[in-house]
Amino acid sequence: MTDETDQTRTDGGGQPALPPDDKTPTWHERKARKDGLARLTYEYFERGRLEDQRLRQESDYIERDVLGFPTWPHETIRNLSIGSFFVGMIILLAATLPPHFGDEGDPSVTPEVILPDWYLYPAFGVLQLDPINPSLALLGGDKLVSDELYGVVATGVLVGVLVVYPFVNKGAARRPVEEPFWAAVGMVGLSFGFTISVLSIDQLVADRMTGMTAPLVFDLTFIAPVVIGVVTYAVLRAMREGYMYELNRRYYRLRPPR
Amino acid sequence: MSMKRRDEFDRRAWLAEQDLTHLEEVYLRGLMFLDRRFRLVDYLEVMEDMYYKINLQLPKSHTEQYNLDNKFWYWYPLYSLGLLTLLAYIVAAVTGALLGFYYAPSVAGDPADAYSQMLFIMGDLDFGFMLRSIHRWAAQFMVAAVFLHMLRVYFTGAYKEPRELNWIIGVILLVLTIGFGFTGYLLPWNQLSFWAGQIGIEMALTTPIIGEWVDELIFGGSEPGQPTLMRMYILHVFFLPFIVTALIAIHIGIVWMQGIAEPH
Ligand code: HEM
């Protein structure tokens, strides 16, 4: 019968559609056929696989079905409820507080207050930093760079800092209490972002708030973040000491000092 | 020898000897029907794999072990900020597409077409004002949510190895989101748009060496005009949506692959 021959038939009969197991090239055979970079890649992954296997065999870690908060229902319910509230908020605010719409753009009339959306206030505030834009006596007090360029550079530096940040602050710590210093750095950055936004509307603030003047706003722009940073650091350090105290107390109760 | 082919795995016989409730039998028959046609068994492994991946978010083992849960539960709602960003983005995209039906990126005419189309949308178009309002608020919410999402990632230390690349993608997304805001701000061509554009142009022009070239490329001139508006429009409705959508997909794909950072 033709069914017995080795020939593959187009009607699907005879030979099984899948190659029998013993004809499937093994990992090693496939690897042996390769050389160069492909070979290197195979070897690398093969090593990793073996390593994984070995670790899994040696470990006494019990693999559980669900290692964490299950997506359903915990994460999903939370996200659905917060999410629908959020979208509802958008629509509610859109209905109650429609956006302002000004006059047509006119090159011949400069408005009194030029303001972008709030999230560009920080970038706008940087343009107000001209008092500390370094000037050179050699250039007769001329500024080294224009204020706008200063703004561009400052923004670039900020983004650069964000990009390299994960490569600077390494380690396994995650909670702010574990790293009071870095948490304080974060608070300084956060509050500076806020104060420099206020600086971009310093004139408005000085007009509206009694006791505020533009130079005072300028000074506060730099002083407030530092104060907030120091306070954050102090609080988190105190909290960390508190945790340590608890741990130590438990430790010494178990093993009293001789 | 009979030529009649026999089912090697005789499903019907197997089914017959099972003691099944009615529901189970209907279910199994349905499953068989699909399996014989689509070979579901081949996909079973893939589905199983997906099931575990989906359920592998926010590992709690460590959290349980060190009893950190009581210090962490109040952080959990903040873990939805990334999703909220995405939701706001979707709302903005839908309303934006609808607004796009009526908007015209042109300064021709008096008042400029862009401006008068905005007046039309807000004044005459049914539901138009609401549409614009929702688009705007969704944009505000998206930027706010991106910032807060970044803060939650920062203060939970979730940017650390192995998630540095996702953090960097995030930084790019942050910049692009702000770019969305800026280009959109210019489109209505009112006073604030015009002068915000003027400031953008001045900042671009002061960049050393490449300043003029950058200005020409992005703003198309040293004063806001038709080329500026057209460029902002194309950036806002073509380039940015394309890039941001792709990056968000990659960003969330990576979160899926890596799982959410475990609080330590
Ligand atoms: C369009 C903007 C963005 C969208 C739609 C988005 C979306 C998401 C989502 C849905 C998650 C899952 C966890 C969660 O919801 O918190 C996530 C995680 C993450 N995001 Fe974003 N994100 C955006 C912007 C950013 C930004 C600006 C950064 C940082 C600079 C960032 C860094 C991260 C990191 C590192 C994770 C992993 C956190 C973890 O594993 O716990 N993302 N993102």
Coordinates of C-alpha atoms and ligand atoms in Angstrom, one line a residue:
Chain A
M1 CA 0.0 0.0 0.0
T2 CA 1.2 3.5 -0.7
D3 CA 0.5 4.4 2.8
E4 CA 3.5 2.3 3.9
T5 CA 6.0 4.3 1.7
D6 CA 8.1 7.1 3.0
Q7 CA 6.7 9.5 0.5
T8 CA 4.8 12.5 1.9
R9 CA 1.4 12.8 0.4
T10 CA -0.3 16.0 -0.3
D11 CA -3.7 14.7 0.8
G12 CA -2.4 14.4 4.3
G13 CA -2.6 10.7 4.5
G14 CA 0.3 8.4 5.1
Q15 CA 3.0 10.3 6.7
P16 CA 2.0 12.2 9.8
A17 CA 1.9 15.9 9.4
L18 CA 4.4 16.4 12.2
P19 CA 7.8 14.9 11.9
P20 CA 8.2 12.0 14.4
D21 CA 10.0 12.9 17.5
D22 CA 13.2 11.1 16.7
K23 CA 13.5 13.0 13.5
T24 CA 13.1 16.4 15.1
P25 CA 16.6 18.0 15.3
T26 CA 17.6 18.3 18.9
W27 CA 18.9 21.5 20.4
H28 CA 22.4 20.2 20.2
E29 CA 22.1 19.2 16.6
R30 CA 20.7 22.5 15.7
K31 CA 23.5 24.2 17.6
A32 CA 26.2 22.0 16.0
R33 CA 25.1 23.1 12.6
K34 CA 25.7 26.7 13.4
D35 CA 28.9 28.7 13.8
G36 CA 29.9 32.2 14.4
L37 CA 27.5 34.6 16.1
A38 CA 24.6 32.2 15.7
R39 CA 26.6 29.6 17.6
L40 CA 27.5 32.1 20.3
T41 CA 23.9 33.0 20.7
Y42 CA 22.8 29.4 21.0
E43 CA 25.5 28.7 23.5
Y44 CA 24.7 31.7 25.6
F45 CA 21.0 30.8 25.9
E46 CA 21.8 27.1 26.4
R47 CA 24.0 28.0 29.3
G48 CA 21.3 30.2 30.8
R49 CA 18.7 27.5 30.4
L50 CA 20.9 25.0 32.2
E51 CA 21.7 27.5 34.9
D52 CA 17.9 28.1 35.4
Q53 CA 17.3 24.4 35.6
R54 CA 20.0 23.8 38.1
L55 CA 18.8 26.7 40.3
R56 CA 15.3 25.5 40.1
Q57 CA 16.4 22.0 41.2
E58 CA 18.5 23.2 44.0
S59 CA 16.1 25.7 45.4
D60 CA 13.6 24.9 48.1
Y61 CA 11.4 27.8 47.0
I62 CA 7.8 26.6 46.5
E63 CA 6.3 27.9 43.3
R64 CA 2.9 29.1 43.9
D65 CA 0.1 29.5 41.5
V66 CA -0.3 33.2 42.1
L67 CA 2.8 35.0 43.2
G68 CA 1.2 38.4 43.9
F69 CA -1.9 40.4 43.8
P70 CA -4.0 38.7 41.2
T71 CA -4.9 40.8 38.2
W72 CA -8.4 39.6 38.7
P73 CA -10.1 40.7 40.8
H74 CA -7.8 42.9 42.8
E75 CA -6.0 44.9 40.2
T76 CA -8.8 45.0 37.8
I77 CA -11.5 46.0 40.2
R78 CA -9.3 48.7 41.6
N79 CA -8.3 50.0 38.2
L80 CA -11.9 49.8 36.9
S81 CA -13.3 51.7 39.8
I82 CA -10.6 54.4 39.9
G83 CA -10.6 54.5 36.1
S84 CA -14.3 55.1 35.8
F85 CA -14.2 57.7 38.5
F86 CA -11.3 59.4 36.6
V87 CA -13.1 59.5 33.2
G88 CA -16.2 60.7 35.0
M89 CA -14.1 63.5 36.5
I90 CA -12.9 64.5 33.1
I91 CA -16.4 64.7 31.7
L92 CA -17.8 66.4 34.8
L93 CA -15.1 69.1 34.8
A94 CA -15.4 69.5 31.0
A95 CA -19.1 70.2 31.5
T96 CA -18.7 72.6 34.4
L97 CA -15.5 74.3 33.6
P98 CA -15.3 74.8 29.9
P99 CA -11.9 76.2 28.6
H100 CA -11.3 79.8 28.1
F101 CA -11.1 81.1 24.5
G102 CA -9.3 84.4 23.9
D103 CA -9.0 86.8 21.1
E104 CA -7.6 86.0 17.7
G105 CA -3.8 85.8 17.5
D106 CA -2.5 89.2 16.6
P107 CA 1.2 90.0 16.0
S108 CA 0.7 93.7 16.7
V109 CA -0.7 93.4 20.1
T110 CA 1.4 91.8 22.8
P111 CA -0.8 90.6 25.6
E112 CA 0.1 91.7 29.2
V113 CA 0.4 88.1 30.4
I114 CA 1.8 85.5 28.2
L115 CA 1.3 82.1 29.8
P116 CA 1.5 78.6 28.5
D117 CA -0.4 75.7 30.0
W118 CA 0.5 75.0 33.6
Y119 CA 2.8 72.1 32.9
L120 CA 5.0 74.4 30.9
Y121 CA 5.4 76.8 33.8
P122 CA 8.6 75.2 35.0
A123 CA 10.2 75.7 31.5
F124 CA 8.8 79.2 31.6
G125 CA 10.2 79.8 35.0
V126 CA 13.6 78.9 33.9
L127 CA 13.5 81.8 31.5
Q128 CA 13.1 84.0 34.6
L129 CA 16.4 82.9 36.1
D130 CA 18.4 85.6 34.3
P131 CA 19.6 87.2 37.6
I132 CA 21.7 84.1 38.2
N133 CA 22.6 83.6 34.5
P134 CA 26.4 83.8 34.8
S135 CA 27.8 87.0 33.3
L136 CA 31.5 87.5 32.5
A137 CA 33.4 90.6 33.7
L138 CA 35.6 90.1 30.7
L139 CA 32.7 90.6 28.4
G140 CA 31.9 93.8 30.2
G141 CA 29.1 92.2 32.1
D142 CA 27.7 90.6 29.0
K143 CA 25.9 87.4 29.5
L144 CA 27.7 84.3 28.4
V145 CA 24.5 82.8 27.0
S146 CA 21.2 84.4 26.3
D147 CA 18.4 83.8 28.7
E148 CA 16.5 81.7 26.2
L149 CA 19.5 79.5 25.6
Y150 CA 19.9 79.2 29.3
G151 CA 16.3 77.9 29.4
V152 CA 17.0 75.4 26.6
V153 CA 20.1 74.1 28.3
A154 CA 18.5 73.9 31.7
T155 CA 15.7 71.8 30.3
G156 CA 18.1 69.6 28.5
V157 CA 20.1 69.0 31.7
L158 CA 16.9 68.2 33.5
V159 CA 16.0 65.5 31.0
G160 CA 19.5 64.2 31.0
V161 CA 19.5 63.9 34.8
L162 CA 16.2 61.9 34.6
V163 CA 17.7 59.6 31.9
V164 CA 20.9 58.7 33.8
Y165 CA 19.2 58.6 37.2
P166 CA 18.5 54.8 37.3
F167 CA 22.2 54.2 36.6
V168 CA 23.3 56.4 39.4
N169 CA 21.0 55.3 42.2
K170 CA 21.3 51.5 42.2
G171 CA 20.7 48.9 44.7
A172 CA 17.7 46.9 45.9
A173 CA 16.2 49.5 48.2
R174 CA 12.8 50.7 47.2
R175 CA 11.1 52.3 50.1
P176 CA 11.9 56.0 50.8
V177 CA 12.7 55.2 54.4
E178 CA 15.5 52.9 53.2
E179 CA 17.1 55.7 51.4
P180 CA 16.3 59.0 53.1
F181 CA 18.9 60.8 51.0
W182 CA 17.5 59.9 47.6
A183 CA 13.9 60.5 48.8
A184 CA 15.1 63.9 49.9
V185 CA 16.6 64.5 46.5
G186 CA 13.2 63.6 44.9
M187 CA 11.4 66.0 47.2
V188 CA 13.9 68.8 46.4
G189 CA 13.3 68.2 42.7
L190 CA 9.6 68.0 43.1
S191 CA 9.3 71.2 45.2
F192 CA 11.8 73.0 43.0
G193 CA 9.5 72.1 40.0
F194 CA 6.7 73.7 42.0
T195 CA 8.5 76.8 43.1
I196 CA 10.0 77.5 39.7
S197 CA 6.5 77.3 38.3
V198 CA 5.4 79.9 40.8
L199 CA 8.4 82.0 39.7
S200 CA 7.1 82.1 36.2
I201 CA 4.1 83.9 37.5
D202 CA 6.0 85.9 40.2
Q203 CA 4.4 89.2 39.2
L204 CA 0.9 87.7 39.6
V205 CA 1.8 86.2 43.0
A206 CA 3.4 89.5 44.2
D207 CA 0.3 91.4 43.2
R208 CA -2.2 88.9 44.7
M209 CA -0.5 88.0 48.0
T210 CA 0.2 90.6 50.7
G211 CA 3.8 90.6 51.9
M212 CA 5.1 89.0 48.7
T213 CA 7.4 90.8 46.4
A214 CA 9.0 89.5 43.2
P215 CA 12.5 89.3 44.7
L216 CA 11.1 87.4 47.7
V217 CA 9.5 84.9 45.4
F218 CA 12.8 84.6 43.6
D219 CA 14.6 83.8 46.9
L220 CA 11.9 81.4 48.0
T221 CA 12.3 79.5 44.8
F222 CA 15.6 78.3 46.0
I223 CA 15.2 78.3 49.7
A224 CA 11.9 76.4 50.0
P225 CA 13.1 73.3 48.2
V226 CA 16.2 73.0 50.3
V227 CA 14.1 73.4 53.5
I228 CA 11.7 70.7 52.3
G229 CA 14.6 68.4 51.4
V230 CA 16.1 68.8 54.8
V231 CA 12.8 68.2 56.5
T232 CA 12.2 65.1 54.4
Y233 CA 15.6 63.7 55.2
A234 CA 15.1 64.3 58.9
V235 CA 11.7 62.7 59.0
L236 CA 12.7 59.7 57.0
R237 CA 15.9 59.2 59.1
A238 CA 13.9 59.4 62.2
M239 CA 11.4 56.8 60.8
R240 CA 14.3 54.6 59.9
E241 CA 15.8 54.9 63.3
G242 CA 12.4 54.0 64.7
Y243 CA 12.2 50.8 62.6
M244 CA 15.8 50.0 63.6
Y245 CA 14.9 50.5 67.2
E246 CA 12.1 48.0 66.9
L247 CA 14.3 45.5 65.1
N248 CA 17.1 45.9 67.7
R249 CA 14.8 45.6 70.6
R250 CA 13.4 42.3 69.3
Y251 CA 16.9 41.2 68.5
Y252 CA 18.2 42.0 72.0
R253 CA 15.2 40.5 73.7
L254 CA 16.0 37.2 71.9
R255 CA 19.7 37.5 72.4
P256 CA 20.4 39.7 75.5
P257 CA 23.9 41.2 75.5
R258 CA 26.1 39.3 77.9
Chain B
M1 CA -8.0 -5.1 6.5
S2 CA -10.6 -2.5 6.7
M3 CA -9.9 0.7 4.9
K4 CA -12.1 2.6 7.4
R5 CA -9.9 4.9 9.3
R6 CA -10.4 4.8 13.1
D7 CA -10.0 7.7 15.4
E8 CA -7.0 6.7 17.4
F9 CA -8.1 8.8 20.3
D10 CA -11.8 7.8 20.3
R11 CA -13.3 10.8 21.7
R12 CA -16.9 9.7 21.5
A13 CA -16.2 6.4 23.3
W14 CA -14.3 8.2 25.9
L15 CA -17.1 10.7 26.4
A16 CA -19.6 7.9 26.7
E17 CA -17.8 6.2 29.6
Q18 CA -17.6 9.5 31.5
D19 CA -20.1 10.2 34.2
L20 CA -21.0 13.7 33.4
T21 CA -23.6 16.3 34.4
H22 CA -25.5 17.8 31.5
L23 CA -23.6 21.0 31.7
E24 CA -20.2 19.3 31.6
E25 CA -21.3 17.2 28.7
V26 CA -22.4 20.3 26.7
Y27 CA -19.2 22.0 27.6
L28 CA -17.0 19.0 26.6
R29 CA -18.9 18.6 23.3
G30 CA -18.3 22.2 22.5
L31 CA -14.7 21.9 23.4
M32 CA -14.3 18.8 21.2
F33 CA -16.1 20.5 18.3
L34 CA -13.6 23.4 18.4
D35 CA -10.6 21.2 19.2
R36 CA -11.2 19.0 16.2
R37 CA -11.3 22.0 13.9
F38 CA -8.7 24.3 15.4
R39 CA -6.5 21.9 17.4
L40 CA -6.9 24.0 20.5
V41 CA -4.6 21.7 22.3
D42 CA -1.7 23.3 20.5
Y43 CA -2.6 26.7 22.0
L44 CA -3.2 25.4 25.4
E45 CA 0.3 25.9 26.5
V46 CA 0.4 29.4 25.1
M47 CA -2.8 30.2 27.0
E48 CA -1.6 28.7 30.2
D49 CA 1.6 30.7 29.9
M50 CA -0.4 33.9 29.4
Y51 CA -2.6 33.1 32.3
Y52 CA 0.4 32.9 34.6
K53 CA 2.0 36.0 33.1
I54 CA -1.2 38.0 33.6
N55 CA -1.5 36.8 37.2
L56 CA 2.1 37.6 38.0
Q57 CA 1.6 41.2 38.8
L58 CA 2.7 42.8 42.1
P59 CA 4.4 39.8 43.6
K60 CA 3.7 39.8 47.2
S61 CA 6.0 37.1 48.4
H62 CA 8.6 39.4 49.7
T63 CA 6.0 41.8 51.0
E64 CA 4.4 39.1 53.0
Q65 CA 7.6 37.7 54.2
Y66 CA 8.8 40.9 55.8
N67 CA 5.3 42.0 56.7
L68 CA 5.6 45.1 54.7
D69 CA 2.0 45.0 53.6
N70 CA 0.8 47.2 56.4
K71 CA 3.3 49.9 55.3
F72 CA 2.3 49.6 51.7
W73 CA -1.4 49.3 51.2
Y74 CA -1.8 53.0 50.8
W75 CA 0.6 53.1 47.9
Y76 CA -1.5 50.6 45.9
P77 CA -4.0 53.0 44.4
L78 CA -1.1 55.0 43.0
Y79 CA -0.2 52.0 40.9
S80 CA -3.1 52.7 38.7
L81 CA -1.7 56.1 37.6
G82 CA -0.1 54.5 34.5
L83 CA -3.5 53.1 33.5
L84 CA -5.1 56.5 34.2
T85 CA -2.6 58.1 31.8
L86 CA -3.6 55.7 29.2
L87 CA -7.3 56.3 29.8
A88 CA -6.9 60.0 29.5
Y89 CA -4.9 59.5 26.3
I90 CA -7.6 57.4 24.8
V91 CA -10.3 59.9 25.7
A92 CA -8.2 62.7 24.2
A93 CA -7.6 60.6 21.1
V94 CA -11.3 60.0 20.5
T95 CA -12.4 63.5 21.1
G96 CA -9.4 64.8 19.1
A97 CA -10.3 62.8 16.1
L98 CA -13.8 64.2 16.2
L99 CA -12.5 67.7 16.6
G100 CA -10.3 67.1 13.6
F101 CA -13.4 66.7 11.4
Y102 CA -14.1 70.4 11.8
Y103 CA -10.8 72.1 12.4
A104 CA -8.8 73.7 9.6
P105 CA -5.1 74.4 10.1
S106 CA -5.0 77.7 8.1
V107 CA -4.5 81.3 8.9
A108 CA -6.0 82.5 5.7
G109 CA -9.0 84.8 6.0
D110 CA -10.1 87.3 8.6
P111 CA -10.4 86.0 11.2
A112 CA -8.0 83.2 10.5
D113 CA -9.7 79.9 9.4
A114 CA -8.2 78.1 12.4
Y115 CA -9.7 80.6 14.8
S116 CA -13.1 80.8 13.1
Q117 CA -13.4 77.1 12.9
M118 CA -12.8 77.0 16.6
L119 CA -15.6 79.6 17.0
F120 CA -17.8 77.4 14.8
I121 CA -17.0 74.3 16.9
M122 CA -17.8 76.1 20.1
G123 CA -20.7 78.1 18.9
D124 CA -22.6 76.3 16.2
L125 CA -21.6 72.6 16.2
D126 CA -23.9 70.4 18.2
F127 CA -22.0 69.1 21.2
G128 CA -18.9 70.9 19.9
F129 CA -18.1 73.0 22.9
M130 CA -18.4 69.9 25.1
L131 CA -16.1 68.0 22.7
R132 CA -13.4 70.7 22.9
S133 CA -13.9 70.9 26.7
I134 CA -13.5 67.2 27.1
H135 CA -10.4 67.1 24.8
R136 CA -8.8 69.9 26.8
W137 CA -9.5 68.4 30.2
A138 CA -8.4 65.0 29.1
A139 CA -5.1 66.6 28.0
Q140 CA -4.7 68.3 31.4
F141 CA -5.5 65.1 33.2
M142 CA -3.1 63.1 31.0
V143 CA -0.2 65.4 31.8
A144 CA -1.0 65.5 35.5
A145 CA -1.3 61.7 35.6
V146 CA 2.1 61.3 33.7
F147 CA 3.8 63.5 36.3
L148 CA 2.2 61.7 39.2
H149 CA 2.9 58.3 37.6
M150 CA 6.5 59.3 37.4
L151 CA 6.5 60.4 41.0
R152 CA 5.1 57.1 42.1
V153 CA 7.7 55.2 40.1
Y154 CA 10.4 57.4 41.7
F155 CA 9.2 57.1 45.3
T156 CA 8.6 53.3 45.1
G157 CA 12.1 52.8 43.5
A158 CA 10.5 51.0 40.6
Y159 CA 13.0 52.5 38.1
K160 CA 15.9 50.3 39.4
E161 CA 17.4 47.3 37.6
P162 CA 15.9 45.7 35.5
R163 CA 13.5 48.5 34.7
E164 CA 15.9 51.3 33.7
L165 CA 15.0 51.0 30.0
N166 CA 11.3 51.4 30.8
W167 CA 12.1 54.5 32.9
I168 CA 14.0 56.0 29.9
I169 CA 11.1 55.2 27.6
G170 CA 9.0 56.9 30.3
V171 CA 11.1 60.0 30.2
I172 CA 10.7 60.1 26.4
L173 CA 6.9 59.7 26.8
L174 CA 6.9 62.6 29.3
V175 CA 8.7 64.9 26.9
L176 CA 6.4 63.8 24.0
T177 CA 3.3 64.3 26.2
I178 CA 4.4 67.9 26.9
G179 CA 5.0 68.2 23.2
F180 CA 1.4 67.2 22.6
G181 CA 0.3 69.9 25.0
F182 CA 2.4 72.6 23.4
T183 CA 1.5 71.8 19.8
G184 CA -2.1 71.6 20.7
Y185 CA -2.0 74.9 22.6
L186 CA -1.0 76.6 19.3
L187 CA -3.8 75.2 17.2
P188 CA -6.7 77.5 18.1
W189 CA -4.6 80.5 17.0
N190 CA -5.8 82.8 19.6
Q191 CA -3.6 85.4 21.4
L192 CA -2.1 82.9 23.8
S193 CA -1.4 80.4 21.0
F194 CA 0.3 83.0 19.0
W195 CA 2.6 84.3 21.7
A196 CA 3.4 80.9 23.1
G197 CA 4.5 80.1 19.6
Q198 CA 6.6 83.2 19.5
I199 CA 8.4 82.1 22.7
G200 CA 8.9 78.6 21.3
I201 CA 10.5 80.1 18.2
E202 CA 12.8 82.4 20.2
M203 CA 13.9 79.4 22.3
A204 CA 14.6 77.4 19.2
L205 CA 16.5 80.2 17.5
T206 CA 18.9 80.7 20.4
T207 CA 20.2 77.1 20.3
P208 CA 23.8 77.5 19.1
I209 CA 24.8 76.3 15.6
I210 CA 21.7 74.3 14.7
G211 CA 19.2 76.9 16.1
E212 CA 18.1 78.3 12.8
W213 CA 17.8 74.9 11.2
V214 CA 15.8 73.6 14.1
D215 CA 13.5 76.6 14.0
E216 CA 13.0 76.2 10.3
L217 CA 12.2 72.5 10.7
I218 CA 9.9 72.7 13.6
F219 CA 8.3 76.2 13.4
G220 CA 9.0 77.1 9.7
G221 CA 10.0 80.7 10.2
S222 CA 11.0 83.4 12.7
E223 CA 7.4 84.5 13.4
P224 CA 4.4 82.3 13.9
G225 CA 2.5 82.0 10.7
Q226 CA 0.9 79.5 8.3
P227 CA 4.0 77.2 8.2
T228 CA 4.1 77.2 12.0
L229 CA 0.5 76.3 12.3
M230 CA 0.7 73.6 9.6
R231 CA 3.8 72.0 11.3
M232 CA 2.1 72.1 14.7
Y233 CA -1.0 70.5 13.3
I234 CA 1.0 67.7 11.6
L235 CA 3.0 67.1 14.7
H236 CA -0.1 67.1 16.9
V237 CA -2.3 64.8 14.8
F238 CA 0.2 62.7 12.9
F239 CA 3.7 62.3 14.3
L240 CA 3.0 62.5 18.0
P241 CA 0.0 60.1 18.1
F242 CA 1.9 57.6 16.0
I243 CA 5.1 57.7 18.1
V244 CA 3.4 58.0 21.5
T245 CA 1.0 55.2 20.8
A246 CA 3.8 52.9 19.7
L247 CA 5.9 53.9 22.8
I248 CA 3.0 53.3 25.2
A249 CA 2.5 49.9 23.7
I250 CA 6.2 49.0 24.2
H251 CA 6.1 50.6 27.7
I252 CA 3.2 48.5 28.8
G253 CA 4.5 45.5 27.0
I254 CA 7.7 45.7 29.0
V255 CA 5.7 46.1 32.2
W256 CA 3.8 42.9 31.3
M257 CA 7.1 41.1 30.6
Q258 CA 8.8 42.2 33.7
G259 CA 6.0 42.4 36.2
I260 CA 5.4 45.3 38.5
A261 CA 8.2 46.1 40.8
E262 CA 7.9 44.4 44.1
P263 CA 8.0 46.7 47.1
H264 CA 11.0 45.7 49.2
Ligands
HEM1 C1 2.2 58.2 28.2 C2 2.7 58.0 29.4 C3 2.7 56.7 30.2 C4 1.9 55.7 30.2 C5 0.6 55.5 29.4 C6 2.4 54.7 31.1 C7 1.8 53.5 31.5 C8 2.3 52.6 32.4 C9 1.5 51.6 33.0 C10 0.1 51.2 32.7 C11 2.3 50.9 33.9 C12 2.0 49.8 34.8 C13 2.1 50.1 36.3 C14 1.3 51.3 36.7 O1 0.3 51.6 36.2 O2 1.9 52.1 37.6 C15 3.6 51.6 33.9 C16 4.7 51.3 34.6 C17 6.0 52.0 34.6 N1 6.2 53.2 34.1 FE1 4.9 54.2 32.9 N2 3.6 55.2 31.7 C18 3.8 56.5 31.1 C19 4.8 57.3 31.4 C20 5.9 57.0 32.2 C21 6.9 57.9 32.7 C22 6.9 59.4 32.3 C23 7.8 57.2 33.4 C24 9.1 57.7 34.1 C25 9.9 58.6 33.7 C26 7.4 55.8 33.4 C27 8.1 54.8 34.0 C28 7.5 53.6 34.3 C29 8.2 52.5 35.0 C30 9.6 52.4 35.4 C31 7.2 51.5 35.2 C32 7.4 50.1 35.9 C33 6.9 50.3 37.3 C34 6.8 49.0 38.1 O3 7.2 48.0 37.6 O4 6.4 49.1 39.2 N3 6.2 55.8 32.7 N4 3.5 52.7 33.0

